[in-house]
Amino acid sequence: MRRARVGIAVLLVALLGSGCVGMPGEGPVVETAGGGGESVVRGYNYDPLPPQPDARPAEIVRGFLDAMMASPVQANSARQFLTKDAQAGWDPERRTLTYVERGTTVGDSPVTVDLPGGGDVFDARGAWQGSLPEGQRRLSFDLAVENGEWRISSAPDAMIVSEQFFEQRFRRAALYFFDPTAQILVPEPVYVPSGGQLATSLVNGLLVGPDPALDRATRTFLPAGLSAGLSVPVSEDGVAEIDLGGEAARPTPESVRYIVAQLAWTLRQVPGIERFRLAVGDVPVRLPNGDSVFSVDAGADFDPTGPRPSDSLFGVRAGRLVSGVPEALDDVGGPLGAESADLSRVAVDLDAELAAGVSADGTSARVAPVTADRTAEVPVAEAVSGATDLLDPAWDFSGRLWLLDRRDGDARVLYREEGRTRTLRVPGITGASVRSVLVSRDGSRLVAVVRRGRFDVLLGSRLLYDSVGRVLRAAPATRLVLDPGVSHQIRDIAWLNPTTVAALTRVGGQLWEVRTVSVDGAPMSQDSVATLRGPVRGLVGSPVAGQGLLVVTGAQALDLSGSAVRPVALDPDVTDLDYAG
């Protein structure tokens, strides 16, 4: 198997009794998946040999490629193999290429090296760009004699490292940008060097900015023109010093709050950093109140899971909306909690104030307050009518409601805002046979399970907006591969954190596995959380830290989010269950 899996230990839950999922008395520790991946650097430090006297061209190229796997990660060792002019022009920060295997070094000048097993491509931020294309699997190096020794005069502008090295020395993290309305932060997954370089790599990634192709999905407040390549030193008392150079104008007082939020959320992933100072051109940046030292806990109002997310679970029992904890779900006081509600699915907004309920026959959806005085007239709005088979609704941070009508394998995506319901074409998902759907709380992503033949695929699309938050369009959906070369039947999906989706997949018969994958679909982000045997009904998850990942099995749910699996009693009459959002 070409891809290594890191980040979460595998847990086996064995069947101990007929018709139920049993729990082992003891078991291995399950490490909860975090947005940033691992913080421990694995492997040993490696200081590669410099160019050797009288080395032939092929040996120089091999030495150059070996030197790029110096540890800690750096490019200076590799620069020694370049001519003086090439050293000045070589830009290894432009992208990173990984390879499975390295072929024979051939020729004198140019020297060619094949990468027959392929690999992956990461841009200057560390964002995954896909697999290494066939046409880029042959590397070419020009050489020249300088001071009597062979040196490389032209090399690809990239760090070129083995997959094994990448998996040991890089970790998954996130860069935080804003949505187009500047109301909520949107995390973008990246893969950056671990250890002491982590803060520098993350700040450099923010300076590169969002993907230009997604300018309608994210924006940054860091001024253009600031120079990358800086170092971010961290003092013993946990203060990072960020001094940005370049020709950019100083940030306006109005933008400083947003810049601090982007940096705070990005830097809080770095162990040991508690606060930071920021300067542009050696001039300290201050908030309007005069503060010049900022906590990494700043920016709570822009939390990508919502500034005040509800902790409650919500579900359907006997056709009515209920809320609480799994062990004690109570009827709510609003119209959808009445005996006449006749619901099959529900979703509650992030503030737990409004609920959307799908009718028992799946043909309509209504919106009403979660709680209300039963004796008062409470408005109930019809969100959708005349549908065929509505899936679970979803709410984003702006109060926008998302729905999907399966329509016998001809899916239609709908969204409702300001009292109107509209259709949105999502290439790859619209018109497909959709089994499950999620929308991120920041409103930037839609993820769906699509049936193709006998198996399912997981697809993700970016949702694009204008500066006032109007929906413009959806980008073509791309596949999020759960396991290369393996076909899956996916029972359900749920959020594990803002950049990770969990999927409940059938291994065979009554054997199930909970797998995770990053929303960017990068193969190195795949993981197995748990394997269990027995009947299962669905998966319940939330992007909010600490809210748990539950596998619903019938009269109980299994909480997979702690250091050990915890069985939780659950009313077997509850037919739909989820967190807010």
Coordinates of C-alpha atoms in Angstrom, one line a residue:
M1 CA 0.0 0.0 0.0
R2 CA 1.6 3.2 -1.2
R3 CA 0.1 5.7 1.3
A4 CA 1.0 5.7 5.0
R5 CA -1.8 6.5 7.4
V6 CA -1.0 8.7 10.4
G7 CA -2.8 10.7 13.1
I8 CA -5.3 8.3 14.7
A9 CA -4.7 4.9 16.2
V10 CA -6.9 2.0 15.0
L11 CA -9.4 0.6 17.5
L12 CA -11.2 -2.8 17.1
V13 CA -14.6 -3.1 18.7
A14 CA -15.6 -6.8 18.8
L15 CA -19.0 -8.3 18.7
L16 CA -19.8 -9.7 22.1
G17 CA -23.4 -10.5 21.8
S18 CA -26.0 -11.3 19.1
G19 CA -27.7 -8.2 17.6
C20 CA -25.6 -5.6 19.4
V21 CA -22.2 -3.9 19.2
G22 CA -20.3 -4.9 22.4
M23 CA -17.4 -3.2 24.1
P24 CA -14.1 -4.7 25.1
G25 CA -13.0 -4.5 28.7
E26 CA -9.7 -3.1 27.6
G27 CA -8.4 -1.6 24.4
P28 CA -5.7 0.6 22.9
V29 CA -5.9 4.4 23.3
V30 CA -7.7 6.2 20.5
E31 CA -6.1 9.6 19.7
T32 CA -8.6 12.2 18.7
A33 CA -8.1 13.6 15.2
G34 CA -7.1 17.3 15.4
G35 CA -7.1 20.0 12.8
G36 CA -3.4 20.3 12.8
G37 CA -2.2 16.6 12.8
E38 CA 0.8 15.5 14.7
S39 CA 3.1 17.8 16.6
V40 CA 5.9 15.3 17.3
V41 CA 8.7 15.2 14.8
R42 CA 9.6 11.6 13.9
G43 CA 12.9 10.3 12.6
Y44 CA 16.5 11.4 13.1
N45 CA 18.3 14.6 12.2
Y46 CA 20.2 14.2 8.9
D47 CA 23.1 16.4 7.7
P48 CA 23.8 15.3 4.1
L49 CA 27.2 15.2 2.6
P50 CA 28.3 18.2 0.5
P51 CA 29.5 17.7 -3.1
Q52 CA 32.5 15.4 -3.2
P53 CA 35.7 16.2 -5.1
D54 CA 35.7 14.9 -8.7
A55 CA 32.1 13.7 -8.5
R56 CA 30.6 12.9 -11.9
P57 CA 27.3 14.7 -13.1
A58 CA 25.1 11.8 -12.1
E59 CA 26.6 11.7 -8.6
I60 CA 26.1 15.5 -8.2
V61 CA 22.4 15.1 -9.1
R62 CA 22.0 12.1 -6.7
G63 CA 23.7 14.2 -4.0
F64 CA 21.4 17.2 -4.7
L65 CA 18.3 15.0 -4.4
D66 CA 19.6 13.4 -1.2
A67 CA 20.5 16.8 0.3
M68 CA 16.8 18.0 -0.1
M69 CA 16.0 15.4 2.6
A70 CA 18.1 17.2 5.2
S71 CA 16.5 17.2 8.6
P72 CA 15.4 19.6 10.0
V73 CA 14.0 20.5 6.6
Q74 CA 16.1 23.1 4.8
A75 CA 17.4 23.9 1.3
N76 CA 20.9 25.2 2.1
S77 CA 22.5 21.7 1.9
A78 CA 21.1 21.2 -1.6
R79 CA 22.2 24.7 -2.8
Q80 CA 25.8 23.6 -2.5
F81 CA 25.3 21.3 -5.5
L82 CA 24.3 24.3 -7.7
T83 CA 26.4 26.8 -9.6
K84 CA 26.6 30.4 -8.1
D85 CA 24.1 31.7 -10.7
A86 CA 21.7 28.7 -10.2
Q87 CA 21.9 29.2 -6.4
A88 CA 20.5 32.7 -6.9
G89 CA 17.7 31.7 -9.2
W90 CA 16.6 28.4 -7.7
D91 CA 13.3 28.7 -5.9
P92 CA 12.6 25.6 -3.8
E93 CA 9.7 27.3 -2.0
R94 CA 7.6 27.4 -5.1
R95 CA 6.3 23.9 -4.6
T96 CA 7.1 20.5 -3.1
L97 CA 7.1 17.2 -5.1
T98 CA 7.0 13.8 -3.5
Y99 CA 7.9 10.5 -5.1
V100 CA 7.3 6.9 -4.2
E101 CA 10.6 5.7 -5.8
R102 CA 13.5 7.3 -7.6
G103 CA 14.7 5.8 -10.8
T104 CA 18.3 5.5 -12.2
T105 CA 20.2 8.8 -12.8
V106 CA 21.0 8.9 -16.5
G107 CA 23.3 11.1 -18.6
D108 CA 25.9 13.8 -18.1
S109 CA 24.2 17.0 -19.1
P110 CA 21.3 17.0 -19.0
V111 CA 21.0 14.4 -16.3
T112 CA 17.5 12.8 -16.1
V113 CA 15.9 11.0 -13.2
D114 CA 12.5 9.2 -13.5
L115 CA 9.9 9.0 -10.8
P116 CA 8.1 5.9 -12.0
G117 CA 5.8 5.5 -9.0
G118 CA 4.5 9.0 -9.2
G119 CA 3.9 11.1 -6.1
D120 CA 2.1 14.3 -5.1
V121 CA 2.3 18.1 -5.7
F122 CA 2.1 20.8 -3.0
D123 CA 2.0 24.5 -3.8
A124 CA 4.0 27.3 -2.1
R125 CA 1.5 27.3 0.8
G126 CA 1.8 23.6 1.3
A127 CA -1.7 23.0 -0.1
W128 CA -2.1 19.7 -1.9
Q129 CA -2.6 20.1 -5.7
G130 CA -3.1 16.5 -6.7
S131 CA -1.0 13.6 -7.9
L132 CA 2.2 14.2 -9.8
P133 CA 1.1 14.2 -13.5
E134 CA 2.6 11.6 -15.9
G135 CA 4.3 14.3 -17.9
Q136 CA 6.2 15.6 -14.8
R137 CA 7.6 12.3 -13.7
R138 CA 11.0 12.8 -15.5
L139 CA 13.3 15.4 -13.9
S140 CA 16.0 17.1 -16.0
F141 CA 19.1 18.8 -14.7
D142 CA 21.6 20.8 -16.7
L143 CA 25.2 20.8 -15.4
A144 CA 28.3 22.9 -15.9
V145 CA 31.9 22.9 -14.7
E146 CA 32.6 25.6 -12.1
N147 CA 36.0 26.0 -10.4
G148 CA 37.0 22.6 -11.9
E149 CA 34.0 20.7 -10.4
W150 CA 30.6 19.7 -11.9
R151 CA 27.6 21.7 -10.5
I152 CA 24.0 21.9 -11.5
S153 CA 23.2 25.0 -13.6
S154 CA 19.5 24.4 -13.9
A155 CA 17.1 22.5 -11.6
P156 CA 13.3 22.3 -11.1
D157 CA 12.0 25.0 -8.7
A158 CA 10.8 22.6 -6.1
M159 CA 11.7 20.6 -3.0
I160 CA 11.8 17.0 -4.2
V161 CA 11.5 14.5 -1.4
S162 CA 10.4 10.9 -0.9
E163 CA 6.9 10.1 0.4
Q164 CA 8.5 8.5 3.5
F165 CA 10.5 11.6 4.3
F166 CA 7.4 13.8 3.7
E167 CA 5.3 11.7 6.0
Q168 CA 7.9 11.8 8.7
R169 CA 8.9 15.5 8.5
F170 CA 5.7 17.3 7.4
R171 CA 2.4 17.6 9.3
R172 CA -1.1 18.6 8.3
A173 CA -2.2 22.0 9.6
A174 CA -4.5 24.8 8.4
L175 CA -4.1 28.4 7.2
Y176 CA -7.0 30.6 8.2
F177 CA -8.5 33.0 5.7
F178 CA -11.9 34.8 5.8
D179 CA -15.0 34.2 3.9
P180 CA -15.9 36.9 1.3
T181 CA -18.0 38.8 3.8
A182 CA -15.3 38.8 6.5
Q183 CA -17.7 37.3 9.1
I184 CA -16.1 33.9 9.6
L185 CA -12.7 32.3 9.3
V186 CA -12.3 29.5 6.7
P187 CA -9.5 26.9 7.3
E188 CA -7.5 25.7 4.3
P189 CA -5.6 22.4 4.9
V190 CA -1.8 22.5 4.2
Y191 CA 1.2 20.3 4.8
V192 CA 4.2 22.0 6.3
P193 CA 7.5 21.0 8.0
S194 CA 7.2 20.0 11.6
G195 CA 9.3 21.1 14.6
G196 CA 10.9 24.5 15.0
Q197 CA 10.1 25.6 11.4
L198 CA 6.3 25.2 11.9
A199 CA 5.5 28.8 12.8
T200 CA 7.7 30.2 10.0
S201 CA 6.1 27.9 7.4
L202 CA 2.5 28.8 8.5
V203 CA 3.1 32.5 8.5
N204 CA 4.8 32.2 5.0
G205 CA 1.7 30.3 3.8
L206 CA -0.6 33.1 5.0
L207 CA 1.6 35.6 3.1
V208 CA 1.3 33.6 -0.1
G209 CA -2.5 34.1 0.4
P210 CA -5.5 32.1 -0.8
D211 CA -5.6 30.1 -4.0
P212 CA -6.5 32.6 -6.7
A213 CA -8.9 30.1 -8.2
L214 CA -10.9 30.4 -4.9
D215 CA -11.1 34.2 -4.6
R216 CA -14.8 33.9 -4.3
A217 CA -14.5 31.4 -1.4
T218 CA -11.9 33.0 0.7
R219 CA -10.1 36.3 1.2
T220 CA -7.1 37.6 3.3
F221 CA -6.5 40.9 5.1
L222 CA -2.7 40.5 5.1
P223 CA -1.6 43.2 2.6
A224 CA -0.2 42.1 -0.8
G225 CA 3.5 42.8 -1.2
L226 CA 4.8 41.5 2.1
S227 CA 7.9 39.4 1.7
A228 CA 7.9 35.7 2.4
G229 CA 10.9 33.8 3.6
L230 CA 10.9 35.4 7.0
S231 CA 11.8 33.6 10.2
V232 CA 9.4 33.6 13.2
P233 CA 11.4 33.2 16.4
V234 CA 9.6 32.1 19.6
S235 CA 10.9 33.2 23.0
E236 CA 11.0 30.9 26.0
D237 CA 7.9 32.5 27.4
G238 CA 5.9 31.6 24.3
V239 CA 5.9 34.9 22.4
A240 CA 6.4 34.7 18.6
E241 CA 7.9 37.7 16.9
I242 CA 6.6 38.3 13.4
D243 CA 8.3 41.1 11.4
L244 CA 7.0 41.4 7.9
G245 CA 9.1 43.1 5.2
G246 CA 8.4 44.2 1.7
E247 CA 6.8 47.1 -0.2
A248 CA 3.2 46.7 1.1
A249 CA 1.3 49.6 2.6
R250 CA 0.8 49.5 6.4
P251 CA -2.5 47.8 7.3
T252 CA -5.3 50.1 8.1
P253 CA -6.6 50.3 11.6
E254 CA -9.9 48.6 10.4
S255 CA -8.0 45.6 9.0
V256 CA -5.7 45.0 12.0
R257 CA -8.4 43.1 13.9
Y258 CA -8.8 40.7 11.0
I259 CA -5.1 40.2 10.5
V260 CA -4.7 39.4 14.2
A261 CA -7.5 36.8 13.9
Q262 CA -5.9 35.1 10.9
L263 CA -2.5 34.9 12.6
A264 CA -4.0 33.9 16.0
W265 CA -6.0 30.9 14.6
T266 CA -3.1 29.9 12.4
L267 CA -0.4 30.1 15.2
R268 CA -2.4 28.4 17.9
Q269 CA -1.6 25.1 16.1
V270 CA 2.1 25.6 17.0
P271 CA 3.0 24.0 20.4
G272 CA 4.5 26.5 22.8
I273 CA 3.2 29.7 21.2
E274 CA 0.8 31.6 23.5
R275 CA 1.2 35.2 22.2
F276 CA 2.7 37.1 19.3
R277 CA 3.9 40.5 18.3
L278 CA 3.5 41.8 14.7
A279 CA 5.5 44.4 12.9
V280 CA 5.4 45.6 9.3
G281 CA 8.6 47.2 8.1
D282 CA 9.9 47.2 11.7
V283 CA 6.9 49.3 12.9
P284 CA 4.8 47.5 15.5
V285 CA 1.2 46.8 14.7
R286 CA -1.3 47.8 17.4
L287 CA -5.0 47.4 17.9
P288 CA -7.1 50.6 18.3
N289 CA -6.9 50.1 22.1
G290 CA -3.1 50.2 21.9
D291 CA -2.5 46.5 22.4
S292 CA 0.7 45.2 20.6
V293 CA 0.9 41.7 22.1
F294 CA -1.8 39.4 20.9
S295 CA -3.0 36.1 22.3
V296 CA -3.4 33.1 20.1
D297 CA -6.9 32.9 21.5
A298 CA -7.9 36.1 19.8
G299 CA -10.5 36.1 17.1
A300 CA -13.1 34.0 18.9
D301 CA -15.9 35.9 17.2
F302 CA -14.7 34.5 13.9
D303 CA -14.6 30.8 15.0
P304 CA -15.2 28.7 11.8
T305 CA -17.6 26.5 13.8
G306 CA -19.6 29.5 14.8
P307 CA -19.1 32.1 17.6
R308 CA -21.6 30.5 19.9
P309 CA -22.2 26.9 18.8
S310 CA -24.8 24.9 20.7
D311 CA -23.6 21.8 22.6
S312 CA -27.0 20.0 22.4
L313 CA -28.0 17.1 20.3
F314 CA -31.2 17.3 18.3
G315 CA -33.3 14.5 16.8
V316 CA -36.6 13.1 15.9
R317 CA -38.7 10.9 18.1
A318 CA -42.3 9.9 17.2
G319 CA -42.2 12.5 14.5
R320 CA -41.3 15.3 16.9
L321 CA -38.2 17.5 17.4
V322 CA -36.3 16.5 20.6
S323 CA -33.1 17.9 22.1
G324 CA -30.6 17.3 24.9
V325 CA -27.9 14.6 25.5
P326 CA -28.1 11.1 24.0
E327 CA -29.3 9.6 27.4
A328 CA -32.0 12.3 27.9
L329 CA -33.6 13.8 24.8
D330 CA -36.7 15.9 25.6
D331 CA -39.5 17.3 23.4
V332 CA -38.9 21.0 22.6
G333 CA -41.6 23.7 23.0
G334 CA -41.7 24.9 19.4
P335 CA -44.1 23.9 16.6
L336 CA -41.8 21.1 15.4
G337 CA -42.0 19.6 18.9
A338 CA -45.8 19.2 18.7
E339 CA -47.5 15.8 18.2
S340 CA -48.7 16.9 14.8
A341 CA -45.2 17.8 13.5
D342 CA -44.8 14.5 11.6
L343 CA -41.1 14.8 10.9
S344 CA -38.5 12.4 9.5
R345 CA -35.3 14.6 9.6
V346 CA -34.3 17.8 11.4
A347 CA -31.5 20.3 11.5
V348 CA -31.1 23.2 14.0
D349 CA -29.2 26.4 13.2
L350 CA -25.9 27.1 15.0
D351 CA -27.6 29.3 17.7
A352 CA -30.2 26.6 18.3
E353 CA -33.0 29.1 17.6
L354 CA -34.4 27.9 14.4
A355 CA -35.1 24.3 13.2
A356 CA -35.8 22.9 9.8
G357 CA -37.9 19.7 9.7
V358 CA -38.4 17.4 6.8
S359 CA -41.9 15.8 6.6
A360 CA -42.3 12.1 7.2
D361 CA -42.7 11.4 3.4
G362 CA -39.7 13.5 2.5
T363 CA -41.6 15.8 0.2
S364 CA -41.5 19.1 2.1
A365 CA -39.5 21.0 4.7
R366 CA -40.7 23.6 7.3
V367 CA -38.7 26.2 9.3
A368 CA -39.9 27.2 12.8
P369 CA -38.4 28.4 16.2
V370 CA -37.0 25.6 18.3
T371 CA -38.8 26.8 21.4
A372 CA -41.9 28.9 21.8
D373 CA -44.9 29.4 23.9
R374 CA -47.4 26.7 22.8
T375 CA -50.3 29.1 23.4
A376 CA -48.9 31.8 21.1
E377 CA -49.1 32.0 17.4
V378 CA -45.7 31.0 16.0
P379 CA -44.9 31.4 12.3
V380 CA -44.0 28.2 10.5
A381 CA -42.4 28.9 7.1
E382 CA -42.6 26.4 4.3
A383 CA -39.0 26.0 2.9
V384 CA -39.6 23.4 0.3
S385 CA -42.7 21.7 -1.1
G386 CA -43.3 19.2 -3.9
A387 CA -39.9 17.4 -3.4
T388 CA -39.3 13.7 -3.9
D389 CA -36.9 12.7 -1.1
L390 CA -35.2 15.4 1.0
L391 CA -32.1 14.5 2.9
D392 CA -31.0 16.0 6.2
P393 CA -31.0 19.8 5.9
A394 CA -27.9 21.8 7.0
W395 CA -27.4 25.4 8.3
D396 CA -24.4 27.6 7.8
F397 CA -23.1 30.5 10.0
S398 CA -25.2 33.1 8.1
G399 CA -28.5 31.4 8.7
R400 CA -28.6 30.0 5.2
L401 CA -30.4 26.7 5.0
W402 CA -29.2 24.0 2.6
L403 CA -31.2 21.0 1.4
L404 CA -30.8 18.3 -1.2
D405 CA -33.7 16.5 -2.9
R406 CA -32.5 13.1 -4.1
R407 CA -35.3 12.8 -6.8
D408 CA -34.8 9.1 -7.6
G409 CA -31.1 9.5 -8.6
D410 CA -31.4 13.0 -10.1
A411 CA -30.3 15.1 -7.1
R412 CA -31.0 18.8 -6.8
V413 CA -29.2 21.1 -4.4
L414 CA -31.3 23.9 -2.8
Y415 CA -30.6 26.7 -0.5
R416 CA -32.9 29.1 1.4
E417 CA -32.1 32.7 2.5
E418 CA -34.1 35.8 3.2
G419 CA -37.3 33.8 2.8
R420 CA -36.6 32.5 -0.7
T421 CA -35.5 29.0 -1.8
R422 CA -33.3 28.7 -4.8
T423 CA -31.6 25.9 -6.8
L424 CA -27.8 25.7 -7.1
R425 CA -26.1 23.6 -9.7
V426 CA -23.2 21.7 -8.2
P427 CA -21.3 20.0 -11.1
G428 CA -20.7 16.3 -10.2
I429 CA -23.4 16.3 -7.5
T430 CA -26.5 17.8 -9.3
G431 CA -28.2 15.0 -11.2
A432 CA -26.3 12.2 -9.4
S433 CA -27.5 9.5 -7.1
V434 CA -26.8 11.1 -3.7
R435 CA -27.0 9.2 -0.4
S436 CA -25.7 11.8 2.2
V437 CA -24.7 15.4 2.2
L438 CA -22.9 17.9 4.5
V439 CA -22.3 21.6 4.3
S440 CA -19.6 23.2 6.4
R441 CA -20.6 25.8 9.0
D442 CA -18.4 28.4 7.3
G443 CA -20.5 27.8 4.2
S444 CA -17.5 27.2 2.0
R445 CA -17.8 23.5 1.3
L446 CA -20.4 20.9 0.3
V447 CA -19.6 17.2 0.7
A448 CA -21.7 14.4 -0.6
V449 CA -21.8 10.6 -0.9
V450 CA -22.7 9.7 -4.5
R451 CA -23.6 6.1 -5.5
R452 CA -21.9 4.9 -8.7
G453 CA -22.9 1.4 -9.6
R454 CA -22.6 -0.8 -6.5
F455 CA -20.3 1.5 -4.6
D456 CA -20.1 5.0 -3.3
V457 CA -17.7 7.9 -3.8
L458 CA -17.1 10.9 -1.6
L459 CA -17.2 14.2 -3.5
G460 CA -16.4 17.8 -2.3
S461 CA -17.3 21.1 -3.9
R462 CA -16.4 24.7 -3.0
L463 CA -19.3 27.2 -2.6
L464 CA -18.6 30.7 -4.0
Y465 CA -20.1 34.0 -2.9
D466 CA -19.8 37.7 -3.6
S467 CA -18.7 40.3 -1.1
V468 CA -22.1 40.6 0.5
G469 CA -22.6 36.9 0.8
R470 CA -24.9 36.1 -2.2
V471 CA -24.4 32.6 -3.5
L472 CA -22.7 32.8 -7.0
R473 CA -22.0 29.2 -8.0
A474 CA -20.4 26.0 -6.9
A475 CA -17.1 24.7 -8.2
P476 CA -17.0 21.3 -9.9
A477 CA -16.9 18.5 -7.2
T478 CA -13.7 16.6 -6.8
R479 CA -13.3 13.2 -5.3
L480 CA -12.1 12.8 -1.7
V481 CA -10.4 9.3 -1.8
L482 CA -10.9 7.3 1.4
D483 CA -8.5 4.6 0.4
P484 CA -6.7 4.4 -3.0
G485 CA -7.7 1.5 -5.1
V486 CA -10.5 0.4 -2.7
S487 CA -14.2 0.6 -3.4
H488 CA -16.5 1.6 -0.6
Q489 CA -20.1 1.4 0.5
I490 CA -20.7 4.4 2.7
R491 CA -23.5 4.3 5.2
D492 CA -23.1 7.9 6.6
I493 CA -20.8 10.9 6.9
A494 CA -20.2 13.5 9.6
W495 CA -17.9 16.4 10.4
L496 CA -14.9 15.4 12.7
N497 CA -13.4 19.0 12.7
P498 CA -13.7 21.9 10.3
T499 CA -11.3 20.3 7.8
T500 CA -12.0 16.6 8.3
V501 CA -14.9 14.4 7.3
A502 CA -15.6 11.0 8.9
A503 CA -17.3 8.2 6.9
L504 CA -19.0 5.1 8.2
T505 CA -18.1 2.5 5.6
R506 CA -19.0 -1.2 5.2
V507 CA -16.0 -3.6 5.2
G508 CA -18.2 -6.7 4.6
G509 CA -21.4 -8.1 6.1
Q510 CA -21.9 -6.5 9.5
L511 CA -18.3 -5.3 9.7
W512 CA -17.9 -1.5 9.6
E513 CA -15.1 1.0 9.7
V514 CA -15.0 4.7 10.5
R515 CA -12.6 6.4 8.2
T516 CA -11.5 10.0 7.9
V517 CA -10.3 12.2 5.1
S518 CA -9.3 15.9 4.8
V519 CA -11.7 18.1 2.8
D520 CA -8.8 18.7 0.3
G521 CA -8.9 15.0 -0.5
A522 CA -5.1 14.6 0.0
P523 CA -4.3 10.8 0.2
M524 CA -1.9 11.3 3.1
S525 CA -4.8 12.7 5.2
Q526 CA -6.7 9.3 5.2
D527 CA -7.1 7.5 8.5
S528 CA -9.0 4.7 10.2
V529 CA -10.6 5.6 13.5
A530 CA -12.4 2.4 14.5
T531 CA -13.5 -0.9 13.2
L532 CA -16.7 -2.4 14.7
R533 CA -19.0 -5.4 14.1
G534 CA -22.8 -5.4 14.4
P535 CA -25.8 -3.4 13.1
V536 CA -25.3 0.3 12.7
R537 CA -27.7 3.1 11.9
G538 CA -25.6 6.2 11.3
L539 CA -22.8 8.5 12.3
V540 CA -23.1 11.7 14.4
G541 CA -20.3 14.3 14.4
S542 CA -19.5 17.9 14.9
P543 CA -16.7 20.2 13.8
V544 CA -16.7 21.7 17.4
A545 CA -13.8 20.3 19.6
G546 CA -15.1 18.1 22.4
Q547 CA -18.6 17.4 20.9
G548 CA -17.9 13.8 20.1
L549 CA -18.1 11.4 17.2
L550 CA -20.9 8.9 17.7
V551 CA -21.8 5.7 15.9
V552 CA -25.5 5.0 16.4
T553 CA -26.2 1.3 16.7
G554 CA -29.8 1.1 18.0
A555 CA -30.4 1.4 21.7
Q556 CA -27.0 2.9 22.2
A557 CA -24.4 5.0 20.6
L558 CA -20.6 4.5 20.7
D559 CA -18.6 7.7 21.5
L560 CA -15.3 7.4 19.7
S561 CA -13.9 10.8 20.6
G562 CA -12.2 10.0 23.9
S563 CA -9.2 8.0 25.1
A564 CA -11.5 5.0 25.2
V565 CA -14.7 4.1 23.5
R566 CA -17.7 5.0 25.7
P567 CA -21.1 3.4 25.2
V568 CA -24.0 5.9 25.6
A569 CA -27.6 4.9 26.2
L570 CA -30.0 6.1 23.5
D571 CA -33.8 5.8 23.1
P572 CA -34.3 3.3 20.3
D573 CA -37.3 5.3 19.1
V574 CA -35.0 8.2 18.1
T575 CA -34.9 8.0 14.3
D576 CA -32.7 11.0 13.5
L577 CA -29.9 12.5 15.5
D578 CA -27.3 15.3 15.0
Y579 CA -25.6 18.3 16.4
A580 CA -26.5 21.8 15.4
G581 CA -25.6 22.9 11.9

